[in-house]
Coordinates of C-alpha atoms in Angstrom, one line a residue:
X1073 CA -24.7 -5.6 -9.9
X1074 CA -26.2 -8.9 -11.1
X1075 CA -29.1 -10.7 -9.5
X1076 CA -29.4 -14.4 -9.0
X1077 CA -32.6 -14.4 -11.1
X1078 CA -30.6 -13.1 -14.1
X1079 CA -28.0 -15.8 -13.7
X1080 CA -30.7 -18.5 -13.5
X1081 CA -32.5 -17.1 -16.6
X1082 CA -29.3 -16.9 -18.6
X1083 CA -28.9 -19.7 -21.0
X1084 CA -25.5 -21.2 -20.4
X1085 CA -23.7 -24.5 -21.1
X1086 CA -22.6 -24.9 -17.5
X1087 CA -25.0 -23.3 -15.0
X1088 CA -23.3 -24.9 -12.0
X1089 CA -20.0 -23.2 -12.9
X1090 CA -21.7 -19.8 -13.1
X1091 CA -23.5 -20.4 -9.8
X1092 CA -20.2 -21.4 -8.1
X1093 CA -18.5 -18.3 -9.4
X1094 CA -21.4 -16.1 -8.3
X1095 CA -20.8 -17.0 -4.6
X1096 CA -17.0 -17.0 -4.6
X1097 CA -15.1 -14.3 -2.7
X1098 CA -13.5 -12.7 -5.8
X1099 CA -16.8 -12.1 -7.6
X1100 CA -19.1 -9.2 -7.1
X1101 CA -21.9 -10.2 -4.7
X1102 CA -25.2 -11.2 -6.3
X1103 CA -28.6 -10.0 -5.1
X1104 CA -30.8 -12.8 -3.8
X1105 CA -33.6 -10.7 -2.4
X1106 CA -36.1 -11.9 -5.0
X1107 CA -35.0 -15.6 -5.1
X1108 CA -34.2 -16.7 -1.5
X1109 CA -35.3 -20.3 -2.0
X1110 CA -33.1 -20.9 -5.0
X1111 CA -30.2 -19.0 -3.3
X1112 CA -30.3 -21.1 -0.1
X1113 CA -30.6 -24.3 -2.0
X1114 CA -27.5 -23.4 -4.0
X1115 CA -25.6 -22.4 -0.8
X1116 CA -26.5 -25.7 0.9
X1117 CA -25.5 -27.8 -2.1
X1118 CA -22.2 -25.9 -2.5
X1119 CA -21.0 -27.6 0.7
X1120 CA -20.5 -30.8 -1.3
X1121 CA -17.2 -31.6 -3.0
X1122 CA -17.0 -30.0 -6.5
X1123 CA -17.0 -33.4 -8.2
X1124 CA -20.3 -34.2 -6.4
X1125 CA -22.0 -31.0 -7.4
X1126 CA -24.1 -32.3 -10.3
X1127 CA -27.1 -30.0 -9.7
X1128 CA -26.9 -27.1 -7.3
X1129 CA -30.7 -26.6 -7.5
X1130 CA -31.4 -30.2 -6.2
X1131 CA -34.1 -29.7 -3.5
X1132 CA -33.9 -33.3 -2.2
X1133 CA -30.2 -33.2 -1.5
X1134 CA -30.7 -29.8 0.1
X1135 CA -33.4 -31.2 2.4
X1136 CA -31.2 -34.1 3.5
X1137 CA -28.4 -31.8 4.5
X1138 CA -30.6 -29.4 6.4
X1139 CA -31.8 -32.3 8.5
X1140 CA -28.3 -33.6 9.2
X1141 CA -27.0 -32.4 12.6
X1142 CA -23.4 -33.3 11.7
X1143 CA -23.6 -31.2 8.6
X1144 CA -24.9 -28.3 10.6
X1145 CA -22.0 -28.7 13.1
X1146 CA -19.4 -28.7 10.3
X1147 CA -20.9 -25.6 8.7
X1148 CA -21.2 -23.8 12.1
X1149 CA -17.5 -24.3 12.9
X1150 CA -16.5 -22.3 9.8
X1151 CA -18.2 -19.1 10.9
X1152 CA -15.6 -18.5 13.6
X1153 CA -12.9 -18.5 11.0
X1154 CA -14.5 -15.8 8.8
X1155 CA -11.5 -13.5 8.7
X1156 CA -11.0 -9.8 7.8
X1157 CA -7.3 -10.3 7.8
X1158 CA -5.7 -13.6 6.8
X1159 CA -3.0 -14.8 9.3
X1160 CA -2.2 -17.6 6.8
X1161 CA -0.9 -15.1 4.2
X1162 CA 1.9 -15.6 3.1
X1163 CA 2.7 -18.6 5.3
X1164 CA 0.0 -21.2 5.4
X1165 CA 1.5 -22.8 8.5
X1166 CA 0.2 -19.8 10.7
X1167 CA -3.2 -20.0 12.3
X1168 CA -5.6 -18.0 14.3
X1169 CA -8.7 -15.7 14.1
X1170 CA -8.4 -12.0 13.1
X1171 CA -11.7 -10.3 12.5
X1172 CA -11.0 -6.7 13.2
X1173 CA -11.5 -3.1 12.0
X1174 CA -8.4 -0.8 11.7
X1175 CA -8.1 1.8 14.5
X1176 CA -8.7 5.5 13.6
X1177 CA -8.9 7.3 10.3
X1178 CA -6.1 7.9 7.7
X1179 CA -5.3 11.1 5.8
X1180 CA -6.6 11.2 2.2
X1181 CA -3.2 10.3 0.7
X1182 CA -2.9 7.0 2.6
X1183 CA -4.8 3.8 1.8
X1184 CA -5.8 0.8 3.9
X1185 CA -8.9 -1.4 4.4
X1186 CA -10.2 1.3 6.8
X1187 CA -11.4 3.2 3.6
X1188 CA -13.1 0.1 2.1
X1189 CA -16.5 -1.4 3.0
X1190 CA -16.3 -4.0 5.8
X1191 CA -17.1 -7.0 3.6
X1192 CA -15.1 -9.4 1.4
X1193 CA -14.3 -11.3 4.7
X1194 CA -13.6 -14.9 3.7
X1195 CA -13.0 -18.2 5.5
X1196 CA -9.4 -19.1 6.2
X1197 CA -8.4 -22.0 8.4
X1198 CA -8.6 -25.6 7.3
X1199 CA -8.5 -26.8 3.7
X1200 CA -10.8 -29.7 4.5
X1201 CA -13.7 -27.2 5.4
X1202 CA -13.5 -24.7 2.6
X1203 CA -16.6 -26.2 0.9
X1204 CA -18.5 -26.4 4.2
X1205 CA -17.8 -22.7 4.7
X1206 CA -19.8 -21.7 1.6
X1207 CA -23.1 -22.0 3.4
X1208 CA -22.7 -19.6 6.2
X1209 CA -19.7 -17.4 5.1
X1210 CA -20.4 -16.7 1.4
X1211 CA -21.4 -13.1 0.9
X1212 CA -24.4 -11.8 -1.1
X1213 CA -26.8 -8.9 -1.3
X1214 CA -29.9 -8.9 0.8
X1215 CA -32.2 -5.9 0.7
X1216 CA -29.3 -3.7 -0.5
X1217 CA -26.7 -4.8 2.1
X1218 CA -23.7 -7.1 1.6
X1219 CA -24.1 -9.9 4.2
X1220 CA -23.6 -13.6 4.8
X1221 CA -25.9 -16.2 6.5
X1222 CA -23.6 -16.3 9.5
X1223 CA -24.7 -12.7 10.2
X1224 CA -28.4 -12.9 9.2
X1225 CA -29.3 -16.1 11.0
X1226 CA -28.4 -14.8 14.4
X1227 CA -32.0 -13.6 14.5
X1228 CA -34.5 -16.4 14.8
X1229 CA -37.3 -14.3 13.3
X1230 CA -35.4 -13.5 10.2
X1231 CA -37.3 -14.3 7.0
X1232 CA -34.5 -16.6 5.7
X1233 CA -35.2 -19.0 8.7
X1234 CA -38.7 -19.3 7.3
X1235 CA -37.2 -20.2 3.9
X1236 CA -34.9 -22.8 5.5
X1237 CA -37.8 -24.3 7.3
X1238 CA -39.7 -24.6 4.0
X1239 CA -36.7 -26.4 2.6
X1240 CA -36.7 -28.9 5.4
X1241 CA -34.8 -27.5 8.4
X1242 CA -36.1 -28.6 11.8
X1243 CA -37.4 -25.8 14.2
X1244 CA -35.2 -27.1 17.0
X1245 CA -32.1 -26.9 14.7
X1246 CA -33.0 -23.3 13.8
X1247 CA -33.3 -22.3 17.5
X1248 CA -30.0 -23.9 18.4
X1249 CA -28.0 -22.6 15.5
X1250 CA -29.4 -19.1 15.9
X1251 CA -28.5 -19.1 19.6
X1252 CA -24.9 -20.3 18.9
X1253 CA -24.4 -17.9 16.0
X1254 CA -25.3 -15.0 18.2
X1255 CA -22.5 -15.9 20.6
X1256 CA -19.8 -15.4 17.9
X1257 CA -18.5 -11.9 18.3
X1258 CA -18.6 -9.8 15.1
X1259 CA -15.0 -8.6 15.8
X1260 CA -12.4 -10.8 17.4
X1261 CA -8.7 -11.3 17.5
X1262 CA -7.8 -14.7 18.9
X1263 CA -4.3 -15.6 17.6
X1264 CA -1.5 -17.0 19.7
X1265 CA 2.1 -15.9 19.2
X1266 CA 3.5 -19.0 20.7
X1267 CA 4.6 -21.7 18.2
X1268 CA 3.0 -19.8 15.4
X1269 CA 4.5 -18.8 12.1
X1270 CA 3.7 -15.1 12.4
X1271 CA 6.3 -12.4 11.7
X1272 CA 7.1 -9.8 14.3
X1273 CA 8.9 -6.5 14.0
X1274 CA 9.7 -3.9 16.7
X1275 CA 9.3 -0.2 16.3
X1276 CA 9.5 2.8 18.7
X1277 CA 6.3 4.0 20.4
X1278 CA 5.4 7.2 22.1
X1279 CA 6.5 6.0 25.6
X1280 CA 10.3 5.9 24.9
X1281 CA 10.0 2.2 24.5
X1282 CA 9.1 -0.2 21.7
X1283 CA 6.2 -2.2 20.5
X1284 CA 6.0 -5.5 18.7
X1285 CA 3.9 -5.6 15.5
X1286 CA 2.7 -8.5 13.3
X1287 CA 1.6 -7.3 9.9
X1288 CA -1.3 -9.3 8.4
X1289 CA -3.0 -9.1 5.0
X1290 CA -6.4 -7.5 4.6
X1291 CA -8.7 -9.7 2.5
X1292 CA -10.7 -6.7 1.5
X1293 CA -7.6 -5.0 0.0
X1294 CA -6.6 -8.3 -1.8
X1295 CA -10.0 -8.7 -3.3
X1296 CA -10.2 -5.0 -4.4
X1297 CA -6.8 -5.3 -5.9
X1298 CA -7.6 -8.5 -7.8
X1299 CA -10.8 -7.0 -9.3
X1300 CA -9.2 -3.7 -10.3
X1301 CA -6.0 -5.3 -11.8
X1302 CA -8.1 -7.7 -13.9
X1303 CA -8.6 -4.6 -16.2
X1304 CA -5.1 -3.2 -15.8
X1305 CA -2.6 -5.9 -16.7
X1306 CA 0.2 -3.4 -17.3
X1307 CA 0.4 -2.7 -13.6
X1308 CA -0.2 -6.3 -12.5
X1309 CA 2.2 -9.0 -11.3
X1310 CA 1.1 -12.6 -10.4
X1311 CA 2.3 -14.1 -7.1
X1312 CA 1.6 -17.8 -6.9
X1313 CA 1.1 -19.9 -3.8
X1314 CA 0.8 -23.7 -3.8
X1315 CA -1.9 -25.4 -1.7
X1316 CA -4.2 -22.4 -2.0
X1317 CA -7.0 -24.2 -0.2
X1318 CA -4.9 -24.2 3.0
X1319 CA -4.8 -20.4 2.8
X1320 CA -8.6 -20.0 2.6
X1321 CA -11.5 -19.5 0.2
X1322 CA -10.2 -16.3 -1.3
X1323 CA -6.9 -17.9 -2.3
X1324 CA -8.8 -21.0 -3.5
X1325 CA -11.0 -18.8 -5.7
X1326 CA -8.0 -17.4 -7.7
X1327 CA -6.1 -20.7 -7.7
X1328 CA -3.4 -19.3 -5.5
X1329 CA -2.6 -16.7 -8.1
X1330 CA -2.8 -13.3 -6.4
X1331 CA -2.6 -10.1 -8.6
X1332 CA -0.4 -7.4 -7.1
X1333 CA 0.4 -3.8 -8.1
X1334 CA 3.8 -3.6 -9.9
X1335 CA 5.1 -0.2 -11.1
X1336 CA 8.8 0.4 -11.5
X1337 CA 9.8 3.6 -13.4
X1338 CA 13.2 3.6 -15.3
X1339 CA 15.1 5.2 -12.4
X1340 CA 18.5 4.6 -13.9
X1341 CA 17.8 6.9 -16.9
X1342 CA 17.7 10.1 -14.9
X1343 CA 20.1 12.3 -13.0
X1344 CA 19.2 12.6 -9.3
X1345 CA 20.2 16.2 -8.9
X1346 CA 20.7 19.5 -10.8
X1347 CA 22.4 21.5 -8.2
X1348 CA 24.9 22.9 -10.7
X1349 CA 22.3 24.3 -13.0
X1350 CA 18.9 26.1 -12.8
X1351 CA 16.2 24.6 -15.0
X1352 CA 13.1 26.7 -14.8
X1353 CA 11.2 24.7 -17.5
X1354 CA 10.5 21.3 -15.9
X1355 CA 8.0 18.6 -16.9
X1356 CA 5.7 19.9 -14.2
X1357 CA 5.8 23.5 -15.6
X1358 CA 5.3 22.3 -19.2
X1359 CA 2.3 20.3 -18.0
X1360 CA 0.9 23.3 -16.2
X1361 CA 1.2 25.5 -19.3
X1362 CA -0.4 22.9 -21.4
X1363 CA -3.3 22.4 -19.0
X1364 CA -3.9 26.1 -18.7
X1365 CA -4.1 26.6 -22.5
X1366 CA -6.5 23.6 -22.8
X1367 CA -8.6 24.4 -19.7
X1368 CA -11.2 26.4 -21.8
X1369 CA -12.4 23.2 -23.4
X1370 CA -12.6 21.1 -20.3
X1371 CA -16.1 19.6 -19.5
X1372 CA -16.1 19.8 -15.7
X1373 CA -18.1 21.7 -13.1
X1374 CA -17.2 25.3 -12.4
X1375 CA -16.1 24.5 -8.9
X1376 CA -13.8 21.8 -10.0
X1377 CA -12.5 24.0 -12.8
X1378 CA -11.7 26.8 -10.4
X1379 CA -9.8 24.4 -8.0
X1380 CA -7.9 22.8 -10.9
X1381 CA -6.9 26.2 -12.4
X1382 CA -5.8 27.5 -9.0
X1383 CA -3.3 24.5 -8.7
X1384 CA -2.1 25.1 -12.3
X1385 CA -1.5 28.8 -11.7
X1386 CA 0.5 28.0 -8.6
X1387 CA 2.8 25.8 -10.7
X1388 CA 3.2 28.5 -13.3
X1389 CA 4.1 31.0 -10.5
X1390 CA 6.8 28.7 -9.2
X1391 CA 8.2 28.4 -12.8
X1392 CA 8.2 32.2 -13.2
X1393 CA 9.9 32.7 -9.9
X1394 CA 12.7 30.3 -11.0
X1395 CA 12.9 32.1 -14.4
X1396 CA 13.2 35.5 -12.8
X1397 CA 16.2 34.3 -10.7
X1398 CA 18.0 33.3 -14.0
X1399 CA 17.6 36.8 -15.5
X1400 CA 20.7 39.1 -15.4
X1401 CA 20.8 41.7 -12.7
X1402 CA 20.2 44.7 -15.0
X1403 CA 17.0 43.0 -16.2
X1404 CA 15.4 43.3 -12.7
X1405 CA 14.7 47.0 -13.4
X1406 CA 12.6 46.2 -16.5
X1407 CA 8.9 46.8 -16.2
X1408 CA 6.3 43.9 -16.3
X1409 CA 5.6 44.3 -20.0
X1410 CA 9.2 43.9 -21.0
X1411 CA 9.7 41.0 -18.7
X1412 CA 6.6 39.3 -20.2
X1413 CA 8.1 39.8 -23.7
X1414 CA 11.4 38.4 -22.5
X1415 CA 9.7 35.3 -21.1
X1416 CA 7.9 34.7 -24.4
X1417 CA 11.3 35.0 -26.2
X1418 CA 12.8 32.4 -23.9
X1419 CA 9.8 30.1 -24.1
X1420 CA 10.0 30.2 -27.9
X1421 CA 13.6 29.1 -27.8
X1422 CA 12.7 25.9 -25.9
X1423 CA 12.3 22.6 -27.6
X1424 CA 9.3 21.2 -25.7
X1425 CA 7.1 24.3 -25.0
X1426 CA 7.8 26.7 -27.9
X1427 CA 4.3 26.2 -29.3
X1428 CA 2.9 27.9 -26.3
X1429 CA 4.9 31.1 -26.7
X1430 CA 2.8 34.3 -27.5
X1431 CA -0.4 32.5 -26.7
X1432 CA -2.8 35.4 -25.8
X1433 CA -4.4 33.8 -22.7
X1434 CA -1.1 32.5 -21.4
X1435 CA 0.6 35.8 -22.1
X1436 CA -2.1 37.7 -20.0
X1437 CA -1.6 35.2 -17.2
X1438 CA 2.2 35.6 -17.3
X1439 CA 1.8 39.3 -17.2
X1440 CA -0.4 39.1 -14.1
X1441 CA 1.8 36.5 -12.3
X1442 CA 5.0 38.5 -12.9
X1443 CA 3.3 41.5 -11.5
X1444 CA 2.2 39.7 -8.3
X1445 CA 5.7 38.2 -7.9
X1446 CA 7.5 41.5 -8.3
X1447 CA 5.2 43.4 -6.0
X1448 CA 5.0 40.7 -3.3
X1449 CA 7.4 40.9 -0.3
X1450 CA 10.7 39.2 -0.9
X1451 CA 11.0 35.7 0.5
X1452 CA 14.1 33.6 1.1
X1453 CA 14.2 30.8 -1.3
X1454 CA 14.6 27.4 0.3
X1455 CA 18.2 26.4 0.4
X1456 CA 19.7 22.9 0.2
X1457 CA 22.1 23.6 3.0
X1458 CA 20.6 23.2 6.5
X1459 CA 21.5 26.0 8.9
X1460 CA 23.1 24.1 11.8
X1461 CA 22.1 20.6 10.8
X1462 CA 24.7 18.0 10.2
X1463 CA 24.4 15.5 7.4
X1464 CA 25.9 12.0 7.1
X1465 CA 26.2 10.3 3.7
X1466 CA 25.9 6.6 3.2
X1467 CA 26.7 6.4 -0.5
X1468 CA 25.9 3.7 -3.0
X1469 CA 24.8 0.9 -0.6
X1470 CA 24.4 -2.4 -2.5
X1471 CA 21.5 -4.4 -1.2
X1472 CA 21.0 -7.9 -2.6
X1473 CA 18.1 -10.2 -2.0
X1474 CA 15.8 -7.6 -0.4
X1475 CA 12.1 -8.2 -0.2
X1476 CA 10.2 -6.5 -3.0
X1477 CA 6.8 -7.3 -1.6
X1478 CA 6.4 -4.0 0.3
X1479 CA 2.7 -4.6 1.1
X1480 CA 0.3 -7.5 0.7
X1481 CA -0.9 -6.0 -2.6
X1482 CA 2.1 -4.4 -4.1
X1483 CA 5.6 -5.2 -5.5
X1484 CA 8.5 -2.8 -6.2
X1485 CA 11.0 -0.9 -4.1
X1486 CA 11.6 -2.1 -0.5
X1487 CA 9.2 -0.8 2.1
X1488 CA 9.9 2.7 3.3
X1489 CA 9.5 1.3 6.9
X1490 CA 12.4 -1.1 6.1
X1491 CA 14.6 1.9 5.3
X1492 CA 13.6 3.5 8.6
X1493 CA 14.4 0.2 10.4
X1494 CA 17.9 0.3 8.9
X1495 CA 18.3 4.0 9.9
X1496 CA 17.0 3.4 13.4
X1497 CA 19.3 0.3 13.9
X1498 CA 22.3 2.4 12.8
X1499 CA 21.3 5.1 15.3
X1500 CA 21.3 2.6 18.1
X1501 CA 24.6 1.2 17.0
X1502 CA 26.2 4.7 17.0
X1503 CA 24.7 5.4 20.4
X1504 CA 26.9 2.7 21.9
X1505 CA 29.8 5.0 21.3
X1506 CA 28.0 8.3 21.4
X1507 CA 24.9 8.2 23.7
X1508 CA 23.6 11.6 22.6
X1509 CA 23.6 10.9 18.9
X1510 CA 20.2 11.2 17.2
X1511 CA 18.9 11.0 13.6
X1512 CA 16.2 13.5 13.0
X1513 CA 15.2 12.5 9.5
X1514 CA 16.6 10.7 6.4
X1515 CA 16.5 10.9 2.6
X1516 CA 16.7 8.0 0.2
X1517 CA 18.0 8.0 -3.3
X1518 CA 17.6 4.9 -5.5
X1519 CA 20.2 4.6 -8.2
X1520 CA 19.0 1.4 -9.8
X1521 CA 16.8 -1.6 -9.0
X1522 CA 16.1 -5.0 -10.4
X1523 CA 13.1 -7.0 -9.3
X1524 CA 12.5 -10.7 -10.0
X1525 CA 10.7 -13.7 -8.7
X1526 CA 13.1 -16.0 -6.8
X1527 CA 10.7 -18.5 -5.2
X1528 CA 12.6 -21.6 -4.2
X1529 CA 11.6 -25.2 -4.2
X1530 CA 12.1 -26.5 -0.7
X1531 CA 13.3 -29.9 0.4
X1532 CA 10.9 -32.6 1.5
X1533 CA 10.4 -32.5 5.3
X1534 CA 8.4 -34.4 7.9
X1535 CA 4.9 -33.0 8.3
X1536 CA 2.8 -32.9 11.5
X1537 CA 1.5 -36.4 10.7
X1538 CA 5.1 -37.8 10.6
X1539 CA 5.0 -38.3 6.8
X1540 CA 7.8 -37.1 4.5
X1541 CA 6.1 -34.6 2.1
X1542 CA 7.0 -31.6 -0.1
X1543 CA 6.2 -28.4 1.7
X1544 CA 4.1 -25.6 0.2
X1545 CA 6.0 -23.3 -2.0
X1546 CA 5.3 -19.7 -2.9
X1547 CA 6.7 -17.0 -5.1
X1548 CA 9.3 -14.8 -3.3
X1549 CA 9.7 -11.4 -5.0
X1550 CA 13.2 -10.0 -4.3
X1551 CA 15.1 -7.0 -5.5
X1552 CA 18.8 -6.0 -5.9
X1553 CA 19.0 -2.3 -5.4
X1554 CA 21.7 0.4 -5.1
X1555 CA 20.7 3.3 -2.8
X1556 CA 22.3 6.3 -1.1
X1557 CA 21.1 7.6 2.3
X1558 CA 21.6 11.1 3.7
X1559 CA 21.0 11.3 7.5
X1560 CA 20.1 14.6 9.2
X1561 CA 21.5 14.1 12.7
X1562 CA 22.5 16.0 15.9
X1563 CA 25.3 15.5 18.5
X1564 CA 27.5 13.6 16.0
X1565 CA 31.2 13.0 16.8
X1566 CA 33.5 12.3 13.9
X1567 CA 34.2 8.6 13.3
X1568 CA 36.9 7.1 11.2
X1569 CA 35.6 5.0 8.2
X1570 CA 36.7 1.7 9.8
X1571 CA 34.6 2.3 12.9
X1572 CA 31.8 3.8 10.9
X1573 CA 31.3 0.8 8.6
X1574 CA 31.5 -1.5 11.6
X1575 CA 28.4 0.2 13.0
X1576 CA 26.4 -0.1 9.8
X1577 CA 23.6 -2.7 10.1
X1578 CA 24.0 -5.7 7.8
X1579 CA 20.5 -6.0 6.4
X1580 CA 17.6 -4.0 4.9
X1581 CA 14.3 -5.8 4.2
X1582 CA 16.0 -9.2 4.6
X1583 CA 18.6 -8.1 2.0
X1584 CA 22.3 -8.1 2.6
X1585 CA 24.0 -4.6 2.7
X1586 CA 27.5 -4.0 1.3
X1587 CA 29.7 -1.0 0.7
X1588 CA 32.2 -1.0 -2.1
X1589 CA 35.8 -0.3 -1.2
X1590 CA 36.0 2.9 -3.3
X1591 CA 33.0 4.4 -1.3
X1592 CA 34.4 3.8 2.2
X1593 CA 36.3 7.1 2.1
X1594 CA 33.0 9.0 2.1
X1595 CA 31.8 7.4 5.3
X1596 CA 31.9 9.1 8.7
X1597 CA 32.3 12.7 7.4
X1598 CA 29.9 15.5 8.4
X1599 CA 28.9 17.5 5.3
X1600 CA 26.5 20.2 4.2
X1601 CA 23.5 18.9 2.4
X1602 CA 24.6 20.2 -1.0
X1603 CA 28.1 18.7 -0.6
X1604 CA 26.6 15.4 0.6
X1605 CA 24.4 15.2 -2.5
X1606 CA 27.3 16.1 -4.9
X1607 CA 29.6 13.6 -3.1
X1608 CA 27.4 10.6 -4.2
X1609 CA 29.5 8.8 -6.7
X1610 CA 26.6 7.7 -8.9
X1611 CA 25.0 10.4 -11.0
X1612 CA 21.8 8.7 -11.9
X1613 CA 18.8 7.9 -9.7
X1614 CA 15.8 9.5 -8.1
X1615 CA 15.0 10.7 -4.6
X1616 CA 11.9 9.2 -2.8
X1617 CA 9.2 11.7 -1.9
X1618 CA 5.5 11.3 -0.9
X1619 CA 2.6 12.4 -3.0
X1620 CA 0.3 14.0 -0.4
X1621 CA -1.9 15.8 -3.0
X1622 CA -3.7 12.6 -4.1
X1623 CA -6.9 11.2 -2.6
X1624 CA -6.9 7.4 -2.2
X1625 CA -10.1 5.6 -1.4
X1626 CA -9.6 2.4 -3.3
X1627 CA -7.0 0.5 -5.5
X1628 CA -8.6 2.1 -8.5
X1629 CA -7.4 5.5 -7.3
X1630 CA -3.9 4.2 -7.0
X1631 CA -3.9 2.8 -10.5
X1632 CA -5.3 6.1 -11.9
X1633 CA -2.6 8.0 -10.2
X1634 CA 0.1 5.7 -11.5
X1635 CA -1.3 6.1 -15.0
X1636 CA -1.3 9.9 -14.8
X1637 CA 2.4 10.1 -13.7
X1638 CA 4.8 7.4 -14.6
X1639 CA 7.5 8.6 -12.3
X1640 CA 5.6 7.2 -9.3
X1641 CA 5.4 3.9 -7.5
X1642 CA 3.8 2.5 -4.3
X1643 CA 5.2 1.3 -1.0
X1644 CA 4.5 0.8 2.6
X1645 CA 4.7 4.1 4.6
X1646 CA 3.4 2.8 7.9
X1647 CA 1.2 0.4 9.8
X1648 CA -2.3 0.8 11.1
X1649 CA -3.3 -0.8 14.3
X1650 CA -6.0 -3.5 14.4
X1651 CA -6.0 -3.5 18.2
X1652 CA -4.5 -1.5 21.1
X1653 CA -1.0 -2.9 21.9
X1654 CA -1.1 -5.1 25.0
X1655 CA 1.1 -7.7 26.7
X1656 CA 1.0 -11.1 25.1
X1657 CA 2.8 -14.3 25.7
X1658 CA 5.5 -14.9 23.0
X1659 CA 5.8 -11.3 21.9
X1660 CA 9.2 -10.1 20.6
X1661 CA 11.5 -9.1 23.5
X1662 CA 8.5 -9.0 25.8
X1663 CA 7.2 -5.7 24.2
X1664 CA 3.5 -4.9 24.0
X1665 CA 2.1 -6.5 20.9
X1666 CA -0.5 -5.6 18.3
X1667 CA -1.6 -6.9 14.9
X1668 CA -1.4 -4.3 12.2
X1669 CA -2.1 -3.7 8.5
X1670 CA 0.2 -2.0 6.1
X1671 CA -0.5 1.5 4.9
X1672 CA 0.0 2.1 1.2
X1673 CA 1.2 5.4 -0.2
X1674 CA 2.2 6.9 -3.6
X1675 CA 5.9 7.5 -3.8
X1676 CA 7.1 10.3 -6.1
X1677 CA 10.5 10.0 -7.7
X1678 CA 12.1 13.4 -8.0
X1679 CA 15.4 15.1 -8.9
X1680 CA 16.9 17.8 -6.6
X1681 CA 17.6 21.3 -7.8
X1682 CA 18.7 24.4 -6.0
X1683 CA 15.1 25.4 -5.4
X1684 CA 14.0 22.0 -4.0
X1685 CA 13.0 22.2 -0.3
X1686 CA 14.7 19.5 1.7
X1687 CA 11.5 18.9 3.6
X1688 CA 10.0 17.5 0.4
X1689 CA 12.3 14.4 0.5
X1690 CA 13.4 14.0 4.1
X1691 CA 11.4 11.4 6.0
X1692 CA 10.5 11.5 9.7
X1693 CA 9.1 8.8 11.9
X1694 CA 5.9 9.4 13.9
X1695 CA 3.9 7.2 16.3
X1696 CA 0.2 8.2 16.2
X1697 CA -3.0 6.8 17.5
X1698 CA -3.4 4.9 14.2
X1699 CA 0.1 3.4 14.5
X1700 CA 3.7 4.0 13.3
X1701 CA 3.8 6.2 10.2
X1702 CA 6.6 7.7 8.0
X1703 CA 5.9 11.3 6.7
X1704 CA 7.8 14.0 5.0
X1705 CA 9.0 16.8 7.2
X1706 CA 6.9 19.2 5.1
X1707 CA 3.7 17.6 6.0
X1708 CA 4.5 15.7 9.3
X1709 CA 3.4 18.5 11.7
X1710 CA 0.0 19.1 9.9
X1711 CA -0.9 15.4 9.6
X1712 CA 0.3 14.5 13.1

């Protein structure tokens, strides 16, 4: 944390540049507690055009402005448009005021601005007032708290008013501005849906109806993402917007070049299932063996060490359970010592873990674990086939031109909510022929994906002033992806492929959906889960699961998790409400409307084996008090 005094004492060739950077949104806030006179002088002079900012410490120019009523009026108008969520991202033609806190609390494995400090709120409305907004909306540290003058000057007795009066502000001006600032609510949503360029989506609610939602970008999340990715270029992608000043001071500070998380593992290199073979030695089990043998030299607290070793031992027990199922029947009568010897022999024959065979500490652990597994009551292993469930296969769907910007801070696979929207639209289409049909959950397998920037240069059009001008352009991240969906459904009546394909929705995440002629024969049939997985014509790919073991409190936690496991990515798994849904003029289909923020989650990419629990990769939709959320069946009941 830097102080303003340190910046002023620092010998630099361009002090004005350093001072401008100190009070911009994307910089860490500076402490002005010891230098309030210099800080307020700088903030006042920052309201000039940049070309006129010759000396930001000029007291005379500062005094002239503080005695100018028009200047005060221009600065005061900007406080209303200090936004927590920017309605002008990504379309600068939108307008409104959104200064809100997300509703409720999220589980540890989800991330939104509700877990970040309520600061980094920047001005966003009119490009002509971005400099004027510096005075009352720029954030700094005052007595240990991150605040702006628009918040502090609501109290007439605040010490900073005394400083402003010393710099030349009239007493009557102080009384009037303080009174007017106090009338501005700290939280406010005042954004019209009529003739506004705000996207709306509809999703089911808990009242057997639908709600209309408008996702908006959190400026706190965007700033946190920008600062973290400045040190992690490998996970960074630049998204450019022209006319950044129209989007607000945060966009202006980065020149319209937003840094977003981009992580795409090489999905097409791997097989998506191993149902025909049992592989007890997986990457996860090798990692568990390695961690256990190295745990004696870890420098962590005893409590953390115990928790970490407990998780590692559970992974080793899972590996041993799978290994015991591969042993011949007559081997089951062997005692624990002979089984331990047999395991070390098998481990020594492996290519990746043979160096851990016959390790004394590991051998003792294997002996104890095999004993606990053998003497524990038998449990039915999870089977791929559902008991009475019916599964529909949508194989090798080709999606072209789908949106790859799944949240306002990440790029990669399409949003998980987009896949749910496709599945729900398909359910509604089938219900026209079969009213009782219902999809309980769904699984997604991505076979291959290609992401690229396809921002287009638009034609010149008349603007609001009647002039022919070039419109603002922005990067548009799109992806071409091949996916297969498996739907767990009930009350399904057989449909012939011709009728089935007619009921398929035509789009996912704005991308066009097509089915190849050779795959049409697989449509409409009801299969067991194992048969549905084996019937997928493409052998490579990965199934999408959710990492619910991670704790996400900031973007840094997301990057750390992506670095630890390369077979992971990020996506939108829900929306968090910024307000209770209510009736609004202009809402989609007349539903109740609410502004929301995307919820970011870590998506695991896994392959299915005979021992994989289907609840680990089947997704279910839930509408909670926080908003609509997608969860795995294995964790949906607990989290809900």
